Amino acid sequence: MFKKIIKTNSYRGSRRSGGSDVSAGSSRIHWVDTAKAISIFCIVFGHTIRDDSMAGNFIFSFNTAVFFMLSGYTFRGDRRSSGAFIVNALKKIMLPFYFWSIVSIVIYTIAGQGITGSLGNRASASVNNSLTGNLMGMLYANSETGLMNWNRPLWFLPCLFCIECIWFAVLKLTEKTIAIGKSLSGKHQNTVVDCTAASVILLSFAFMYYITYSHSNFIWPLESETALSMCSYFGIGLMLRRIPEQYPGLIFGTRTFLNKITKGRARIKTVMLAALAGVLFAFVIILSHYAGHMDSRPDDFNNVTAYILCSLAGSAAIILISRAVGKFLPFEYVGRRTLAILVLHKFPLYIIEILSPSVHALIRKDYLPVCIAVDIVIVLLCLAVEKLLRRFAPITIGAK
């Protein structure tokens, strides 16, 4: 009886949780893939423009947080045993990290440190950039050591690995706690799960404030200090998935309310969602402009309250846009290949820097039309390479 309750009431959500948003015979959720596509483009765009520009302030204030949130929404790791979970996470997250780290180090060693502007952004000439130092940076897996200038964006993978491990442990311990109290009703079991998740989210937000205002410069292995900060967004994604599964009445009431306003017209609903997303983005633009540069790294939060507000508003805007777009196959195609784009996108940028200095000069000046055009080309090139890798070396991009 208990196992039945756990399967239906815990965070191990049903594949049908997305309702009509889920492809027939598939666990893919249309709007989630669309949101991932938009998010990965924001990440590529953020790595093209200058950090301290107005566009950079806007993009960096939410582009990583929304990815962690969507990762939480699609997380199903707690369905596995501990051993199976670790093996799967190592294979899908850490193996691609180490493979592309070695590739990046080889290119960095051969081509020289002059490519740092493309592959690593904030390089320091005083940092040990020897082969030994780079390999140490790969094993330590924290971009703030200065030893990951060969491809700084790869920090996301060990950070995601740590976050998934944390939430796997939290959910498994919660499940065991519920198992001890077998007399608890299904409603009370849900309350235990919700309160545990909410507590972890609040503790994560509290850690963000502590690490910022105590001026602690933590640089831990596997980017784990960032993982503790970003656990909140992953947890919010988990809870967003839980709402339609455990509170269908709330979802039904919301849909009924929207149908009354829109009179059942899908086009009006789409316009409303897009307009609300526009309002949220306008809020993020204004707040990030006055707050200055903010990023998901603990030493880059600067104004924690502003970062939290911008990251939540920006994430909500992307989700609303994705719901408004609905089923759109090109976006869904990109959204299913975000890991490949993440690990590959710095290499095309390096090639553009070498082959077209004039284009690179415009990028450095944040000429947005050129930046957007270049980012589209980068994504398309990454997709072409991904197709080859999926066929001949799928394990390098976390595919089967």
Coordinates of C-alpha atoms in Angstrom, one line a residue:
M1 CA 0.0 0.0 0.0
F2 CA 2.8 2.4 1.0
K3 CA 4.7 1.8 -2.2
K4 CA 1.6 2.6 -4.2
I5 CA 1.2 5.9 -2.4
I6 CA 4.8 6.8 -2.9
K7 CA 4.6 6.2 -6.7
T8 CA 1.6 8.4 -7.0
N9 CA 2.2 11.1 -4.4
S10 CA 5.9 11.7 -4.2
Y11 CA 8.1 13.7 -6.6
R12 CA 8.2 10.7 -8.9
G13 CA 5.6 12.3 -11.1
S14 CA 3.6 10.5 -13.6
R15 CA 4.5 10.9 -17.3
R16 CA 1.1 12.2 -17.8
S17 CA 1.7 15.2 -15.5
G18 CA 1.8 17.6 -18.5
G19 CA -1.6 16.6 -19.7
S20 CA -2.1 17.4 -23.3
D21 CA 1.4 19.0 -23.4
V22 CA 2.9 15.5 -23.5
S23 CA 3.6 13.8 -26.8
A24 CA 1.7 10.6 -27.3
G25 CA 3.8 7.6 -26.4
S26 CA 6.5 9.8 -25.1
S27 CA 7.6 11.5 -21.8
R28 CA 8.6 14.7 -23.6
I29 CA 6.7 17.8 -22.6
H30 CA 6.4 20.3 -25.5
W31 CA 6.7 23.5 -23.5
V32 CA 9.6 22.3 -21.4
D33 CA 11.6 21.5 -24.6
T34 CA 10.7 24.9 -26.0
A35 CA 11.8 26.6 -22.7
K36 CA 15.1 24.7 -22.8
A37 CA 15.7 25.9 -26.4
I38 CA 15.1 29.5 -25.5
S39 CA 17.3 29.1 -22.4
I40 CA 20.2 27.6 -24.2
F41 CA 20.1 30.4 -26.7
C42 CA 20.2 32.9 -23.8
I43 CA 23.3 31.1 -22.5
V44 CA 25.0 31.2 -25.9
F45 CA 24.0 34.9 -26.2
G46 CA 25.4 35.6 -22.8
H47 CA 28.7 34.1 -23.7
T48 CA 28.9 36.2 -26.9
I49 CA 28.3 39.7 -25.4
R50 CA 30.2 41.5 -22.8
D51 CA 29.4 40.7 -19.1
D52 CA 29.1 44.3 -18.1
S53 CA 26.9 45.6 -20.9
M54 CA 23.2 46.3 -20.4
A55 CA 22.3 43.2 -22.4
G56 CA 24.8 41.2 -20.4
N57 CA 23.3 42.4 -17.1
F58 CA 19.9 41.4 -18.4
I59 CA 20.8 37.9 -19.7
F60 CA 23.1 36.8 -16.8
S61 CA 20.5 37.8 -14.2
F62 CA 18.4 34.7 -15.1
N63 CA 19.8 32.5 -17.9
T64 CA 21.4 29.9 -15.7
A65 CA 18.7 29.9 -13.0
V66 CA 16.0 29.0 -15.5
F67 CA 18.1 26.0 -16.7
F68 CA 18.4 24.7 -13.2
M69 CA 14.7 25.2 -12.7
L70 CA 13.8 23.3 -15.9
S71 CA 16.3 20.5 -14.9
G72 CA 14.4 20.2 -11.6
Y73 CA 11.1 20.0 -13.4
T74 CA 12.3 17.1 -15.5
F75 CA 14.2 15.3 -12.7
R76 CA 13.3 11.7 -12.3
G77 CA 16.5 10.4 -10.6
D78 CA 14.7 9.4 -7.4
R79 CA 13.0 6.6 -9.3
R80 CA 16.3 4.7 -9.3
S81 CA 18.3 3.0 -6.7
S82 CA 21.3 4.9 -5.2
G83 CA 23.8 2.9 -7.3
A84 CA 21.8 3.2 -10.5
F85 CA 21.3 7.0 -10.0
I86 CA 25.1 7.6 -9.5
V87 CA 26.1 5.5 -12.5
N88 CA 23.5 7.3 -14.7
A89 CA 24.5 10.8 -13.5
L90 CA 28.2 10.0 -14.0
K91 CA 27.5 8.7 -17.5
K92 CA 25.1 11.5 -18.6
I93 CA 26.7 14.5 -16.9
M94 CA 30.3 13.9 -15.7
L95 CA 31.5 11.8 -18.6
P96 CA 30.7 14.5 -21.1
F97 CA 32.3 17.0 -18.8
Y98 CA 35.6 15.2 -18.6
F99 CA 35.6 14.3 -22.3
W100 CA 35.0 17.9 -23.5
S101 CA 37.4 19.2 -20.8
I102 CA 40.2 17.1 -22.3
V103 CA 39.3 18.2 -25.8
S104 CA 39.3 21.9 -24.7
I105 CA 42.6 21.5 -22.9
V106 CA 44.2 20.0 -25.9
I107 CA 43.0 22.8 -28.2
Y108 CA 44.0 25.4 -25.6
T109 CA 47.5 23.9 -25.2
I110 CA 48.0 23.7 -29.0
A111 CA 46.5 27.1 -30.0
G112 CA 47.8 29.0 -27.0
Q113 CA 46.2 31.2 -24.4
G114 CA 45.2 33.7 -27.1
I115 CA 41.9 31.8 -27.5
T116 CA 41.0 32.5 -23.9
G117 CA 38.7 35.4 -24.9
S118 CA 36.5 32.9 -26.8
L119 CA 36.7 29.8 -24.6
G120 CA 37.0 31.3 -21.1
N121 CA 36.2 35.0 -20.8
R122 CA 37.8 36.1 -17.5
A123 CA 41.3 34.7 -17.8
S124 CA 44.2 35.9 -15.7
A125 CA 47.7 36.1 -17.0
S126 CA 49.0 35.3 -13.4
V127 CA 47.2 32.0 -13.3
N128 CA 49.1 28.8 -13.9
N129 CA 48.0 27.8 -17.4
S130 CA 50.4 24.9 -17.8
L131 CA 49.1 21.5 -18.9
T132 CA 49.4 20.2 -15.3
G133 CA 47.5 23.2 -14.0
N134 CA 44.7 22.7 -16.6
L135 CA 44.4 19.0 -15.8
M136 CA 44.2 20.0 -12.1
G137 CA 41.5 22.5 -13.0
M138 CA 39.5 19.7 -14.7
L139 CA 39.7 17.4 -11.8
Y140 CA 38.8 20.1 -9.2
A141 CA 36.1 21.3 -11.6
N142 CA 35.6 24.9 -10.4
S143 CA 35.9 27.7 -12.9
E144 CA 36.8 30.2 -10.2
T145 CA 40.2 28.6 -9.6
G146 CA 41.3 30.2 -12.9
L147 CA 42.3 26.8 -14.1
M148 CA 39.3 26.3 -16.4
N149 CA 40.0 29.1 -18.9
W150 CA 40.1 26.4 -21.6
N151 CA 36.3 26.3 -21.4
R152 CA 34.7 28.0 -18.5
P153 CA 31.0 27.3 -19.4
L154 CA 31.6 23.6 -18.6
W155 CA 31.3 24.5 -14.9
F156 CA 27.6 23.9 -15.3
L157 CA 27.9 20.2 -15.6
P158 CA 29.7 19.3 -12.2
C159 CA 27.4 21.9 -10.6
L160 CA 24.3 20.1 -12.0
F161 CA 25.7 16.8 -10.9
C162 CA 26.1 18.0 -7.3
I163 CA 22.6 19.5 -7.3
E164 CA 21.0 16.3 -8.5
C165 CA 22.9 14.3 -5.9
I166 CA 21.7 16.7 -3.2
W167 CA 18.0 16.4 -4.2
F168 CA 18.3 12.7 -4.7
A169 CA 19.5 12.4 -1.1
V170 CA 16.7 14.7 0.1
L171 CA 13.9 12.9 -1.7
K172 CA 15.2 9.4 -0.7
L173 CA 15.5 10.5 3.0
T174 CA 12.1 12.0 2.9
E175 CA 10.7 8.7 1.4
K176 CA 12.3 6.7 4.2
T177 CA 10.9 9.1 6.8
I178 CA 7.4 8.7 5.4
A179 CA 8.0 4.9 5.4
I180 CA 8.6 5.0 9.1
G181 CA 5.4 6.8 9.8
K182 CA 3.2 4.3 7.9
S183 CA 0.1 5.6 9.7
L184 CA 0.3 8.9 7.9
S185 CA -2.5 9.5 5.4
G186 CA -1.7 10.4 1.8
K187 CA -2.5 14.0 2.5
H188 CA -0.1 14.2 5.4
Q189 CA 2.6 12.4 3.4
N190 CA 2.2 15.1 0.7
T191 CA 2.6 17.7 3.5
V192 CA 5.9 16.1 4.6
V193 CA 7.3 16.1 1.1
D194 CA 6.2 19.7 0.4
C195 CA 7.6 21.0 3.7
T196 CA 10.9 19.2 3.2
A197 CA 11.3 20.6 -0.3
A198 CA 10.3 24.1 0.8
S199 CA 12.8 23.9 3.7
V200 CA 15.7 23.0 1.3
I201 CA 14.7 25.8 -1.1
L202 CA 14.7 28.4 1.8
L203 CA 18.0 27.1 3.1
S204 CA 19.5 27.5 -0.3
F205 CA 18.3 31.1 -0.6
A206 CA 19.7 31.7 2.9
F207 CA 23.0 30.4 1.8
M208 CA 23.0 32.9 -1.0
Y209 CA 22.7 35.7 1.4
Y210 CA 25.3 34.3 3.8
I211 CA 28.0 33.7 1.2
T212 CA 27.4 37.2 -0.3
Y213 CA 27.2 39.4 2.9
S214 CA 29.8 37.4 4.9
H215 CA 32.2 38.1 1.9
S216 CA 33.2 34.4 1.9
N217 CA 35.0 33.4 -1.2
F218 CA 34.3 29.7 -1.2
I219 CA 35.9 27.7 -4.1
W220 CA 34.9 24.1 -3.5
P221 CA 35.4 21.0 -5.7
L222 CA 32.8 20.3 -8.4
E223 CA 31.4 23.9 -8.1
S224 CA 29.6 22.7 -5.0
E225 CA 29.3 26.1 -3.4
T226 CA 27.3 27.2 -6.5
A227 CA 25.3 24.0 -6.3
L228 CA 24.2 24.9 -2.8
S229 CA 23.0 28.3 -4.1
M230 CA 21.3 27.0 -7.2
C231 CA 19.5 24.1 -5.3
S232 CA 16.6 26.5 -4.7
Y233 CA 15.8 26.9 -8.4
F234 CA 16.1 23.1 -9.0
G235 CA 13.7 22.6 -6.1
I236 CA 11.3 25.2 -7.5
G237 CA 11.2 23.2 -10.7
L238 CA 10.4 20.1 -8.7
M239 CA 7.5 21.8 -7.0
L240 CA 6.2 23.2 -10.2
R241 CA 6.0 19.7 -11.5
R242 CA 4.3 18.6 -8.3
I243 CA 1.4 21.1 -8.5
P244 CA -0.6 19.6 -11.4
E245 CA 0.1 16.1 -10.0
Q246 CA -1.0 16.7 -6.4
Y247 CA -3.3 19.7 -6.8
P248 CA -5.3 19.1 -9.9
G249 CA -8.2 21.2 -8.5
L250 CA -6.0 24.3 -8.5
I251 CA -4.9 23.7 -12.1
F252 CA -8.5 23.1 -13.2
G253 CA -9.7 26.3 -11.5
T254 CA -6.9 28.3 -13.1
R255 CA -7.8 26.9 -16.5
T256 CA -11.4 27.6 -16.0
F257 CA -10.6 31.2 -15.0
L258 CA -8.5 31.7 -18.1
N259 CA -11.1 30.2 -20.3
K260 CA -13.7 32.7 -19.0
I261 CA -11.4 35.6 -19.6
T262 CA -10.3 34.4 -23.1
K263 CA -13.7 33.0 -23.9
G264 CA -12.0 29.8 -24.9
R265 CA -10.0 31.4 -27.7
A266 CA -6.5 30.1 -27.9
R267 CA -5.1 33.1 -29.7
I268 CA -6.3 35.5 -26.9
K269 CA -4.7 33.2 -24.3
T270 CA -1.4 33.2 -26.2
V271 CA -1.4 37.0 -26.4
M272 CA -2.1 37.2 -22.7
L273 CA 0.8 34.9 -21.8
A274 CA 3.1 36.7 -24.2
A275 CA 2.1 40.1 -22.7
L276 CA 2.7 38.9 -19.2
A277 CA 6.1 37.6 -20.2
G278 CA 6.8 41.0 -21.7
V279 CA 6.0 42.7 -18.5
L280 CA 8.2 40.4 -16.5
F281 CA 11.1 40.9 -18.9
A282 CA 10.7 44.7 -18.7
F283 CA 10.9 44.3 -14.9
V284 CA 14.1 42.3 -15.3
I285 CA 15.7 44.8 -17.7
I286 CA 15.0 47.8 -15.4
L287 CA 16.1 46.0 -12.2
S288 CA 19.2 44.4 -13.7
H289 CA 20.2 47.8 -15.2
Y290 CA 20.1 49.5 -11.8
A291 CA 21.5 46.6 -9.9
G292 CA 24.5 46.0 -12.2
H293 CA 26.1 42.8 -13.2
M294 CA 24.7 39.7 -11.5
D295 CA 25.3 36.0 -12.2
S296 CA 24.7 32.6 -10.7
R297 CA 28.2 32.3 -9.2
P298 CA 28.1 33.1 -5.4
D299 CA 30.8 35.8 -5.8
D300 CA 28.8 37.4 -8.6
F301 CA 25.4 37.8 -6.9
N302 CA 26.3 41.3 -5.8
N303 CA 22.7 42.3 -4.9
V304 CA 21.2 39.0 -3.8
T305 CA 17.6 40.2 -3.5
A306 CA 17.8 41.8 -6.9
Y307 CA 19.3 38.6 -8.4
I308 CA 16.6 36.4 -6.9
L309 CA 13.8 38.7 -8.2
C310 CA 15.3 38.9 -11.6
S311 CA 16.1 35.2 -11.9
L312 CA 12.5 34.2 -10.8
A313 CA 10.9 36.8 -13.1
G314 CA 13.1 35.9 -16.0
S315 CA 12.5 32.2 -15.5
A316 CA 8.7 32.8 -15.3
A317 CA 8.8 34.9 -18.5
I318 CA 10.5 32.1 -20.4
I319 CA 8.1 29.5 -19.1
L320 CA 5.1 31.8 -20.1
I321 CA 6.6 32.3 -23.6
S322 CA 7.0 28.6 -24.0
R323 CA 3.4 27.9 -22.9
A324 CA 2.3 30.6 -25.4
V325 CA 4.4 29.0 -28.2
G326 CA 3.1 25.6 -27.5
K327 CA 4.1 22.8 -29.8
F328 CA 6.8 24.1 -32.1
L329 CA 9.0 21.3 -33.5
P330 CA 12.2 23.4 -34.3
F331 CA 12.4 24.7 -30.7
E332 CA 11.6 21.2 -29.3
Y333 CA 14.4 19.8 -31.5
V334 CA 16.9 22.3 -30.0
G335 CA 15.5 21.8 -26.5
R336 CA 16.3 18.1 -26.6
R337 CA 20.0 18.8 -27.5
T338 CA 20.9 21.4 -25.0
L339 CA 23.8 19.5 -23.4
A340 CA 25.5 19.2 -26.8
I341 CA 25.1 22.9 -27.4
L342 CA 26.4 23.7 -24.0
V343 CA 29.7 21.8 -24.4
L344 CA 30.2 22.7 -28.0
H345 CA 29.2 26.4 -28.4
K346 CA 32.5 28.0 -27.5
F347 CA 34.4 26.2 -30.3
P348 CA 32.4 27.9 -33.2
L349 CA 32.9 31.2 -31.4
Y350 CA 36.6 30.6 -31.4
I351 CA 36.6 29.8 -35.1
I352 CA 34.6 33.0 -35.9
E353 CA 37.2 35.0 -33.9
I354 CA 40.0 33.5 -36.0
L355 CA 38.4 33.6 -39.4
S356 CA 36.6 36.9 -39.2
P357 CA 38.2 39.6 -37.0
S358 CA 35.8 42.2 -38.2
V359 CA 32.7 40.2 -37.0
H360 CA 34.5 39.5 -33.7
A361 CA 35.1 43.3 -33.4
L362 CA 31.4 43.9 -33.8
I363 CA 30.6 41.2 -31.2
R364 CA 33.0 42.8 -28.7
K365 CA 31.1 46.1 -29.2
D366 CA 27.9 44.4 -28.4
Y367 CA 26.3 45.1 -31.8
L368 CA 23.2 43.1 -31.1
P369 CA 22.0 42.2 -34.6
V370 CA 25.5 40.7 -35.3
C371 CA 25.5 38.9 -31.9
I372 CA 22.1 37.3 -32.5
A373 CA 23.0 36.3 -36.1
V374 CA 26.3 34.7 -34.9
D375 CA 24.5 32.9 -32.1
I376 CA 22.0 31.4 -34.5
V377 CA 24.9 30.2 -36.7
I378 CA 26.7 28.8 -33.6
V379 CA 23.6 26.8 -32.5
L380 CA 23.1 25.5 -36.0
L381 CA 26.7 24.4 -36.2
C382 CA 26.4 22.7 -32.8
L383 CA 23.3 20.8 -34.0
A384 CA 25.2 19.6 -37.0
V385 CA 28.0 18.3 -34.9
E386 CA 25.6 16.9 -32.4
K387 CA 23.9 14.8 -35.1
L388 CA 27.3 13.2 -36.0
L389 CA 28.2 12.6 -32.3
R390 CA 24.8 11.1 -31.6
R391 CA 25.4 8.6 -34.4
F392 CA 29.1 7.8 -33.8
A393 CA 29.9 8.8 -30.2
P394 CA 26.6 9.4 -28.3
I395 CA 28.2 8.9 -24.9
T396 CA 30.2 12.1 -25.3
I397 CA 27.0 14.1 -25.2
G398 CA 25.2 12.1 -22.6
A399 CA 23.0 10.2 -25.1
K400 CA 22.5 6.4 -25.2

